[in-house]
PDB file of C-alpha atoms in Angstrom:
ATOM      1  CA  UNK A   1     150.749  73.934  -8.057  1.00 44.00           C
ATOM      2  CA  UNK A   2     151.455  70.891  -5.231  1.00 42.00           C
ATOM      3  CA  UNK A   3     152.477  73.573  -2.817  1.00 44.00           C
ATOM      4  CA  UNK A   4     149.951  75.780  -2.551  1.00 44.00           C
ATOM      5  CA  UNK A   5     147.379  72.371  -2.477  1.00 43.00           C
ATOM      6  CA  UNK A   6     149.498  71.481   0.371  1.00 42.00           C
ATOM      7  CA  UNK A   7     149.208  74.668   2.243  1.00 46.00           C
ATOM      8  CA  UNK A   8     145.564  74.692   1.577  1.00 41.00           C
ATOM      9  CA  UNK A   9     145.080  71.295   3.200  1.00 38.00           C
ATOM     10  CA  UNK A  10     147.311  72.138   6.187  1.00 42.00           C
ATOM     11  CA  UNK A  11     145.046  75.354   6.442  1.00 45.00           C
ATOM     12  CA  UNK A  12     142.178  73.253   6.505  1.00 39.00           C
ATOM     13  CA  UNK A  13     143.447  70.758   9.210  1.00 42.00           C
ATOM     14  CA  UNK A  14     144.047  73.211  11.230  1.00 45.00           C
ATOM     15  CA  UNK A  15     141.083  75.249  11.355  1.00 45.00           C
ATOM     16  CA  UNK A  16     139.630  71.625  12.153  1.00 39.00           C
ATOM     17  CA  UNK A  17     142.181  71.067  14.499  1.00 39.00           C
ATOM     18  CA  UNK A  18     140.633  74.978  16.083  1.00 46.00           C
ATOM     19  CA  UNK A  19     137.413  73.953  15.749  1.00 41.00           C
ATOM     20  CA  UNK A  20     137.839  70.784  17.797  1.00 43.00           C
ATOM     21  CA  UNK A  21     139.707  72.488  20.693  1.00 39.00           C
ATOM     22  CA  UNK A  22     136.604  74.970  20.448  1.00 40.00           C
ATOM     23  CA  UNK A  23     134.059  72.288  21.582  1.00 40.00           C
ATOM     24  CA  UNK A  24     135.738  71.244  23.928  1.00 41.00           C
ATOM     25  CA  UNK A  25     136.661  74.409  26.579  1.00 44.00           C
ATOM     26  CA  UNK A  26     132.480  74.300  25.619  1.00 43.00           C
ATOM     27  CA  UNK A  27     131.928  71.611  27.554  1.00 44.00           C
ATOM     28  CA  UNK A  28     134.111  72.303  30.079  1.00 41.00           C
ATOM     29  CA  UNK A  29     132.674  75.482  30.599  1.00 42.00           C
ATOM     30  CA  UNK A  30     129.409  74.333  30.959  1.00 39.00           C
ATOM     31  CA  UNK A  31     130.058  71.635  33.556  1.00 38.00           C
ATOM     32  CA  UNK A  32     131.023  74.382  35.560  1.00 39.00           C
ATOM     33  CA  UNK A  33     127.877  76.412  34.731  1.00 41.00           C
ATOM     34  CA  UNK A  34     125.492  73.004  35.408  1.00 40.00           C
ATOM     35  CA  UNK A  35     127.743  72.859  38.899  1.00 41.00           C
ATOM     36  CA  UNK A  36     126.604  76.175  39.775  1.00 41.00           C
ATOM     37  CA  UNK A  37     123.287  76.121  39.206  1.00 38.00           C
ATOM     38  CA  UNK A  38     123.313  72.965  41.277  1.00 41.00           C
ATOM     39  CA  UNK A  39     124.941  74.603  44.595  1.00 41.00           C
ATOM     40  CA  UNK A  40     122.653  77.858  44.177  1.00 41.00           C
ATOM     41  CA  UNK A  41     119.366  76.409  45.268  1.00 37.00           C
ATOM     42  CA  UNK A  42     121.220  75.090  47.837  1.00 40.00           C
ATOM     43  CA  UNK A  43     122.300  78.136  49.209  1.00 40.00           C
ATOM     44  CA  UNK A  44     118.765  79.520  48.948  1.00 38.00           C
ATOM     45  CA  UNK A  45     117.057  76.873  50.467  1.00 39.00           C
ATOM     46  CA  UNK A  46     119.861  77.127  53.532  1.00 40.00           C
ATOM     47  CA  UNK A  47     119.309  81.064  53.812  1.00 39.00           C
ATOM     48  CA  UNK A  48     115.382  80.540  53.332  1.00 40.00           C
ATOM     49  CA  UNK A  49     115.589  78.420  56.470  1.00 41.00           C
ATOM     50  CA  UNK A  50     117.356  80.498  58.692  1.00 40.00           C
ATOM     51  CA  UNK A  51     114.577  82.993  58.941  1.00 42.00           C
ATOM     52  CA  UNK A  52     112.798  79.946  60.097  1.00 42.00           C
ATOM     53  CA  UNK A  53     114.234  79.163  62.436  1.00 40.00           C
ATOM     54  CA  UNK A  54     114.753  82.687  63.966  1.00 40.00           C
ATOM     55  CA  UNK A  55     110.993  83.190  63.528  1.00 41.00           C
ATOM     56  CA  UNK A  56     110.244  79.885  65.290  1.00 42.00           C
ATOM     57  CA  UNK A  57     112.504  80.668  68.143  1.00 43.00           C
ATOM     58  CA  UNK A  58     111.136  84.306  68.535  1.00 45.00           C
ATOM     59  CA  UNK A  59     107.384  83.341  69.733  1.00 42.00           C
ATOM     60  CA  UNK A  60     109.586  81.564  72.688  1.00 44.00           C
ATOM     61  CA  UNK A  61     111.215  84.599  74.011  1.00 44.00           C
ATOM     62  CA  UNK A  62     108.188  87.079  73.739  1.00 44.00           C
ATOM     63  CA  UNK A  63     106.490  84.072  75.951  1.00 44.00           C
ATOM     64  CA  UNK A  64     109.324  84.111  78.070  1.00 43.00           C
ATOM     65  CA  UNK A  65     109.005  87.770  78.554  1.00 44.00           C
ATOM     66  CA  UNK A  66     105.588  87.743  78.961  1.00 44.00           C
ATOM     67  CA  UNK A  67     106.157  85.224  81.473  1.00 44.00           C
ATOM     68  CA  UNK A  68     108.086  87.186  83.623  1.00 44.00           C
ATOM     69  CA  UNK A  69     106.057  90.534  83.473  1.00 44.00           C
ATOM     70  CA  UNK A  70     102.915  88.682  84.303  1.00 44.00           C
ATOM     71  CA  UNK A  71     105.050  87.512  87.366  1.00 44.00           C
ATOM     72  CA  UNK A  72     106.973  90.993  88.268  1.00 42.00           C
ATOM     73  CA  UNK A  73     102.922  92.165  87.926  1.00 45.00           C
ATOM     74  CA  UNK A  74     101.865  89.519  90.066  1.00 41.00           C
ATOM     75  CA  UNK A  75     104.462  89.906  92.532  1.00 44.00           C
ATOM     76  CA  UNK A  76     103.761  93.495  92.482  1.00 44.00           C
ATOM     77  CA  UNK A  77      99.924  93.140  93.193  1.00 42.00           C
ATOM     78  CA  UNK A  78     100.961  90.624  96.262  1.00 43.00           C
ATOM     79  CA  UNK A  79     103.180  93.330  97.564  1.00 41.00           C
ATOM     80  CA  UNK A  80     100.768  95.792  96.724  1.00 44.00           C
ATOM     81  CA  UNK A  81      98.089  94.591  98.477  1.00 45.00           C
ATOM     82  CA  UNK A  82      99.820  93.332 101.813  1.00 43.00           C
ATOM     83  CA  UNK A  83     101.072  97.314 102.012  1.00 42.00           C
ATOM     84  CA  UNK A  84      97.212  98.446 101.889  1.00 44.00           C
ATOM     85  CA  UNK A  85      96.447  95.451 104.477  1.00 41.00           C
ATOM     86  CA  UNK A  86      99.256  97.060 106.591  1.00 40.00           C
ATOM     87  CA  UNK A  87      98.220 100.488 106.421  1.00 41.00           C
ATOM     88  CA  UNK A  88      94.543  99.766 106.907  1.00 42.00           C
ATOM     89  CA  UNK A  89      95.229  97.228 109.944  1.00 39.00           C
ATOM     90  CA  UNK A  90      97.586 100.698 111.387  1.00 37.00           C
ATOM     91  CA  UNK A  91      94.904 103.055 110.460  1.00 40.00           C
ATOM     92  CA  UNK A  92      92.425 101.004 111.814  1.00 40.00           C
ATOM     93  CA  UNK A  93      94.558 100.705 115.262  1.00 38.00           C
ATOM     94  CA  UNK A  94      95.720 104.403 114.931  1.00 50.00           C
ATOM     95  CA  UNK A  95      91.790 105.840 114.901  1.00 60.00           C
ATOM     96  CA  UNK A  96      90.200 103.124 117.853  1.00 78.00           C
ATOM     97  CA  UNK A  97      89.500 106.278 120.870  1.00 84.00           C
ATOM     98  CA  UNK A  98      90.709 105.337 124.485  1.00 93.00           C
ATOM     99  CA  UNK A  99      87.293 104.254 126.552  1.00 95.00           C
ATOM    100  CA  UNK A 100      85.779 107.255 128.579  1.00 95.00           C
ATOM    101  CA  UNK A 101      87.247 107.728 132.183  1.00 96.00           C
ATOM    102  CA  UNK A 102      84.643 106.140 135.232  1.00 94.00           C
ATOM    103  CA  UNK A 103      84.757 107.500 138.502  1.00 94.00           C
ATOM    104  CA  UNK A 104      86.587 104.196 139.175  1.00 95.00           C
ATOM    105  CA  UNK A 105      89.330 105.466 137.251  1.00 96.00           C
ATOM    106  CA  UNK A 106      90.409 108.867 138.276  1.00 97.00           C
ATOM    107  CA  UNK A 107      91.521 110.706 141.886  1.00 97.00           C
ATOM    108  CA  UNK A 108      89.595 113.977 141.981  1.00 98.00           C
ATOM    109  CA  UNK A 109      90.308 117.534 144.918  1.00 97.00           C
ATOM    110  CA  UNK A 110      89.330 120.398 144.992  1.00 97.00           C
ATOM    111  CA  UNK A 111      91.444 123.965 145.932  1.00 97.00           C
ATOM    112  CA  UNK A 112      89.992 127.149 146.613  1.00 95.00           C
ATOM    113  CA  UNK A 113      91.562 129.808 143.809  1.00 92.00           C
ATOM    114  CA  UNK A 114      93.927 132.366 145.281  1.00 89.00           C
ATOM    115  CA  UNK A 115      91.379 135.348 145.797  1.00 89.00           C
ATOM    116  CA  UNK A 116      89.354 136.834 148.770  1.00 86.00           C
ATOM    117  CA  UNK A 117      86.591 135.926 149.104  1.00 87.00           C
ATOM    118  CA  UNK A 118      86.714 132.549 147.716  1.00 89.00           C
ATOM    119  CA  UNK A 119      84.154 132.424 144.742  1.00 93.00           C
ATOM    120  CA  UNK A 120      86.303 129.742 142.815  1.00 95.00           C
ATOM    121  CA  UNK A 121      87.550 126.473 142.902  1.00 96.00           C
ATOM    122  CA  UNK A 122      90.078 124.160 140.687  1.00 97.00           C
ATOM    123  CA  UNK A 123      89.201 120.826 140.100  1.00 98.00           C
ATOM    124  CA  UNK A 124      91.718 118.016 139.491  1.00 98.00           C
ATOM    125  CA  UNK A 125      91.143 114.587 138.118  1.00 98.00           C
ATOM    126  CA  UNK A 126      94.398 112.694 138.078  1.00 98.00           C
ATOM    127  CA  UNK A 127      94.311 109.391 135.724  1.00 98.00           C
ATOM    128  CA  UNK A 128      94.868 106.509 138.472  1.00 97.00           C
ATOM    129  CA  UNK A 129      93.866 103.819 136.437  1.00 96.00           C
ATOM    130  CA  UNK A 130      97.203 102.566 134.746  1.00 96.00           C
ATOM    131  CA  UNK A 131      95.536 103.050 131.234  1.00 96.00           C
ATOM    132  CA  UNK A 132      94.905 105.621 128.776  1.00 97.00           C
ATOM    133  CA  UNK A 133      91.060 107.151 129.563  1.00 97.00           C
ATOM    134  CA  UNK A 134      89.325 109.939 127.702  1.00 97.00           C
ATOM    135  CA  UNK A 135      87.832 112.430 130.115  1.00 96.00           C
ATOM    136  CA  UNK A 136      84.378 113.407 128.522  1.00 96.00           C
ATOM    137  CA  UNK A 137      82.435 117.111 129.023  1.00 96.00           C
ATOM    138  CA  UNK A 138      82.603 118.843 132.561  1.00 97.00           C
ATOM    139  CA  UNK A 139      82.314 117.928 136.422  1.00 96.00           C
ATOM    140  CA  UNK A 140      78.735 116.816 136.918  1.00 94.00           C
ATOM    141  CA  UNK A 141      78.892 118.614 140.143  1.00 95.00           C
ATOM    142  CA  UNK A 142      76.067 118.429 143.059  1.00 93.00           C
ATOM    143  CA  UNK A 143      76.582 121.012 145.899  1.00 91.00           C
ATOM    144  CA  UNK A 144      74.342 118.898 148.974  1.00 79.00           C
ATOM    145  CA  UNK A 145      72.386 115.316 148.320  1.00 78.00           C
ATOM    146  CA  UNK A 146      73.083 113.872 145.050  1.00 71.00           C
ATOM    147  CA  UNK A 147      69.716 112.746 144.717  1.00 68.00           C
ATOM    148  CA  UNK A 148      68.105 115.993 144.968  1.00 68.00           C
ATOM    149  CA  UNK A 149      70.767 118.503 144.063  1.00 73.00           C
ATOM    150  CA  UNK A 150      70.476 120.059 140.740  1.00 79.00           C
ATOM    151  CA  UNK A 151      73.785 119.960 138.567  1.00 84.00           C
ATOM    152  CA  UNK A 152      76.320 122.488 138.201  1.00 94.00           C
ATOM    153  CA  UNK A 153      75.601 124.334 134.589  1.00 95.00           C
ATOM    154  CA  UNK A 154      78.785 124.246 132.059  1.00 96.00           C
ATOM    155  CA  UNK A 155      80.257 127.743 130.818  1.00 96.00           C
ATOM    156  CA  UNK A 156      80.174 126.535 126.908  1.00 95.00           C
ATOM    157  CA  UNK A 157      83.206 128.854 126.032  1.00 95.00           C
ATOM    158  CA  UNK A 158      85.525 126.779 128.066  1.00 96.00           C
ATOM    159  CA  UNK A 159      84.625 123.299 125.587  1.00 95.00           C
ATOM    160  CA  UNK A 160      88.245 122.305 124.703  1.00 95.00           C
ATOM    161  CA  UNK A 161      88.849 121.831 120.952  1.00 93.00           C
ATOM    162  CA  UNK A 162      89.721 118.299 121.462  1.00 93.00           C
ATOM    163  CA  UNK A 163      88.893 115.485 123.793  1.00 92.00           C
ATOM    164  CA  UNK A 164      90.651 115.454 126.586  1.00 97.00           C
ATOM    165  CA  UNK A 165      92.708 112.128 126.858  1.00 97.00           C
ATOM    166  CA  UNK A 166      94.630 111.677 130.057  1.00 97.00           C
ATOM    167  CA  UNK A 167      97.555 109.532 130.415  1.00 97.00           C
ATOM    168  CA  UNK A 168      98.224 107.180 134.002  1.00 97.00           C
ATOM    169  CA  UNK A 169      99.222 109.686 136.296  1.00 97.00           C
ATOM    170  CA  UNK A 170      98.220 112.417 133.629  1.00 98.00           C
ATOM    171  CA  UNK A 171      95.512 115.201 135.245  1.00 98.00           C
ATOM    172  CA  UNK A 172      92.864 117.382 133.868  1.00 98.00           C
ATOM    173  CA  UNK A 173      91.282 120.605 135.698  1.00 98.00           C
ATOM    174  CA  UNK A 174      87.913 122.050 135.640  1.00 97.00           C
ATOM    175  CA  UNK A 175      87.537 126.282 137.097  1.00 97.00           C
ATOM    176  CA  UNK A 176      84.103 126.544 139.056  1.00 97.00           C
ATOM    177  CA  UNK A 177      82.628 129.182 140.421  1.00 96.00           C
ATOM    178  CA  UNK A 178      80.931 128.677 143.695  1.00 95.00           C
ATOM    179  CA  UNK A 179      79.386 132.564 144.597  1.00 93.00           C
ATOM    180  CA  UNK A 180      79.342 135.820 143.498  1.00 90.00           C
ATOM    181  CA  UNK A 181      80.724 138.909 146.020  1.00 76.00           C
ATOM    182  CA  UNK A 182      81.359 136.788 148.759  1.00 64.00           C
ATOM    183  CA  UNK A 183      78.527 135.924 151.645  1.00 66.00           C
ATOM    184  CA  UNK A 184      75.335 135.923 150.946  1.00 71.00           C
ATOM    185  CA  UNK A 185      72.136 134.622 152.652  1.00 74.00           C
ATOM    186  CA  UNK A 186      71.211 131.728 150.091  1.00 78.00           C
ATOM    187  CA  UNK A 187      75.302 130.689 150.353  1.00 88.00           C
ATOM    188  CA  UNK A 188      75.236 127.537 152.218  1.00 90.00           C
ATOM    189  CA  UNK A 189      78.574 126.425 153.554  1.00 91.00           C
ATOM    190  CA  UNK A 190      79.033 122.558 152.286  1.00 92.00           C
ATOM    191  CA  UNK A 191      81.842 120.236 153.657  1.00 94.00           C
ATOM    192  CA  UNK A 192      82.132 118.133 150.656  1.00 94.00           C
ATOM    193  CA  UNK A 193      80.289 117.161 147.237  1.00 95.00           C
ATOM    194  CA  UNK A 194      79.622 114.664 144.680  1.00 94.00           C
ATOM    195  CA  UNK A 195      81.384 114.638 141.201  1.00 95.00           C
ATOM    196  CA  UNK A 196      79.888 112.406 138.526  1.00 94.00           C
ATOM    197  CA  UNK A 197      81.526 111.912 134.766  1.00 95.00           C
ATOM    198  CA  UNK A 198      80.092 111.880 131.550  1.00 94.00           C
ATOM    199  CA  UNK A 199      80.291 108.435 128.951  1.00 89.00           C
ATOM    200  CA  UNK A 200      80.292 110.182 125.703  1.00 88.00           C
ATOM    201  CA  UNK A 201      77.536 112.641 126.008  1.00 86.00           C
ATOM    202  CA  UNK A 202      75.334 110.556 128.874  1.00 88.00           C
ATOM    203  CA  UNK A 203      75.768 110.885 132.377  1.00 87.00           C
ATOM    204  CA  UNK A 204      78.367 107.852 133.922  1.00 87.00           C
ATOM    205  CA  UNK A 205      76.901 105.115 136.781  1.00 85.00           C
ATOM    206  CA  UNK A 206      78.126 106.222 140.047  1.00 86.00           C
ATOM    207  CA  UNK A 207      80.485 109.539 141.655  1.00 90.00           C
ATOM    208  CA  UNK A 208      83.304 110.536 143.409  1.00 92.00           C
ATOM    209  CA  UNK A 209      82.972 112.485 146.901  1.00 94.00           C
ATOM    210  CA  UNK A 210      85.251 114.922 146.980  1.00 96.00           C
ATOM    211  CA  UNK A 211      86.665 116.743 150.215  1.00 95.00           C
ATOM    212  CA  UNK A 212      86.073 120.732 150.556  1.00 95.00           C
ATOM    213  CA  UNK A 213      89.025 122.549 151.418  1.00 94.00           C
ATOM    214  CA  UNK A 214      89.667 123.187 154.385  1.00 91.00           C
ATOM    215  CA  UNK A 215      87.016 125.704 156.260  1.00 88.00           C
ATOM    216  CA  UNK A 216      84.401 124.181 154.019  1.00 92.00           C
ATOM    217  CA  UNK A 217      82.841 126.319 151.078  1.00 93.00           C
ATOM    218  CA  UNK A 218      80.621 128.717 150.764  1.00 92.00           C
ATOM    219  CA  UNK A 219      78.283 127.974 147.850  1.00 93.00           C
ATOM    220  CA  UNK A 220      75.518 129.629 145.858  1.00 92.00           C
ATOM    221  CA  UNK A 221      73.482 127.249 143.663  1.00 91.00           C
ATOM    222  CA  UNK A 222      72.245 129.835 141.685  1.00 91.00           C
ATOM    223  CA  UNK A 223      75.133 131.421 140.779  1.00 93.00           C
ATOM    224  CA  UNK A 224      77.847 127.789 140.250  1.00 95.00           C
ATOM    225  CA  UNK A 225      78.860 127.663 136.967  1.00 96.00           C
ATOM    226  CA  UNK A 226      81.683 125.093 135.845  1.00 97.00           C
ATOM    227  CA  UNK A 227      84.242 124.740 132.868  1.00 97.00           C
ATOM    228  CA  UNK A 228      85.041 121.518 131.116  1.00 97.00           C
ATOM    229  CA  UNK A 229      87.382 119.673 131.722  1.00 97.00           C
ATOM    230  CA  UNK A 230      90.860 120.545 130.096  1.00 97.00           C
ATOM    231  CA  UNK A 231      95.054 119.967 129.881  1.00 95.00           C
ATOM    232  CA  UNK A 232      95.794 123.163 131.558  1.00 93.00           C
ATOM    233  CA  UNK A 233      93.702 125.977 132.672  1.00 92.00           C
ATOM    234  CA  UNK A 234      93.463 129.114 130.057  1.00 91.00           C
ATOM    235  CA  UNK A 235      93.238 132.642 130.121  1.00 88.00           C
ATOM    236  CA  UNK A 236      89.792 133.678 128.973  1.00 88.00           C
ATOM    237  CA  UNK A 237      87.995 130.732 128.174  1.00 87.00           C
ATOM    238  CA  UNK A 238      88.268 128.982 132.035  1.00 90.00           C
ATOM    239  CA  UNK A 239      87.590 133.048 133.597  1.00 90.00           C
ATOM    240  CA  UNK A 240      83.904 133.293 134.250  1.00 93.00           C
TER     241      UNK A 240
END
């Protein structure tokens, strides 16, 4: 009967004893829990900033970038617009037409064409002025007293298709036809003539006196017809 009251009381002590060590690894364990919770906001406050500060620094950049387009664009327009300043200054330069030749300004004979009898002659005007010149129209040609001979007609199918721009030293020619069937009772033999120039579509100040060929020429008025001038004779349009 005392033995089994001792074994109950050593039963009891020790499920005491149990219960004891229980409470304890209780605490212990929730230190560590209260720790933890303590080190978590932590955490979340230190990953809740880093978007901060990547959003903060990303407004900085795209103004940086901006930055530089705006300057690559303004750069651009500079360049841009000094080209077109360029090519308008060229084009401008590039279109400005040489001034019309004067009389002052070109060297112009005569030479009877190589048929019998003579009913044409070849004009040349040779560029003597030691600058570009544009020679305008035809030969204002008068066979006898400029002031009261009548002018040569032109032969309209012998209009070059471009204006006829003669370099120093550069000529031009002009066909005319003096008769018709050789001699004739109106031909009147004339030792040398006038030649005036066109400005543009108006008659120039002044002319050149040009020297017949030798033996003179024998010329019907009504019948003188002239081409304009041109580079280089042509077949058809300078025969008349």
């Amino acid at each position: 009967m005392r033995t089994k009251r001792t074994h109950t009381v050593l039963a009891v002590a020790a499920a005491v004893l149990s219960l004891g060590l229980t409470a304890c690894g209780g605490d212990e364990g929730g230190t560590r829990d209260e720790g933890a919770a303590h080190t978590s906001p932590s955490e979340t406050s230190s990953s809740s900033s880093a978007p901060s500060s990547s959003s903060s620094s990303s407004p900085s950049s795209s103004s940086s970038s901006s930055s530089s387009s705006s300057s690559a664009s303004a750069s651009g327009a500079s360049a841009s617009g000094g080209a077109a300043k360029n090519a308008k200054n060229a084009a401008s330069s590039g279109s400005r037409a040489p001034a019309s030749c004067t009389y002052k300004d070109v060297r112009i004979t005569a030479a009877k064409a190589d048929e019998t009898p003579t009913e044409h002659v070849v004009l040349t005007a040779t560029n003597t002025s030691g600058r570009v010149c544009r020679l305008d129209g035809y030969p204002l040609i008068a066979f006898g007293e400029i002031q009261t001979a009548k002018d040569v007609p032109a032969v309209a199918k012998s209009r070059p298709a471009a204006p006829v721009v003669l370099e120093p030293g550069a000529p031009a020619y002009a066909n005319v036809r003096i008769a018709l069937g050789g001699a004739h009772e109106d031909n009147k033999v004339v030792t040398s003539f006038h030649v005036n120039l066109f400005t543009g579509s108006a008659a120039a100040e002044g002319s050149v006196v040009v020297k017949a060929p030798a033996g003179g020429l024998a010329v019907d008025e009504a019948a003188a017809r002239t081409g304009y001038w041109t580079p280089e004779l042509r077949n058809g349009a300078d025969e008349f």
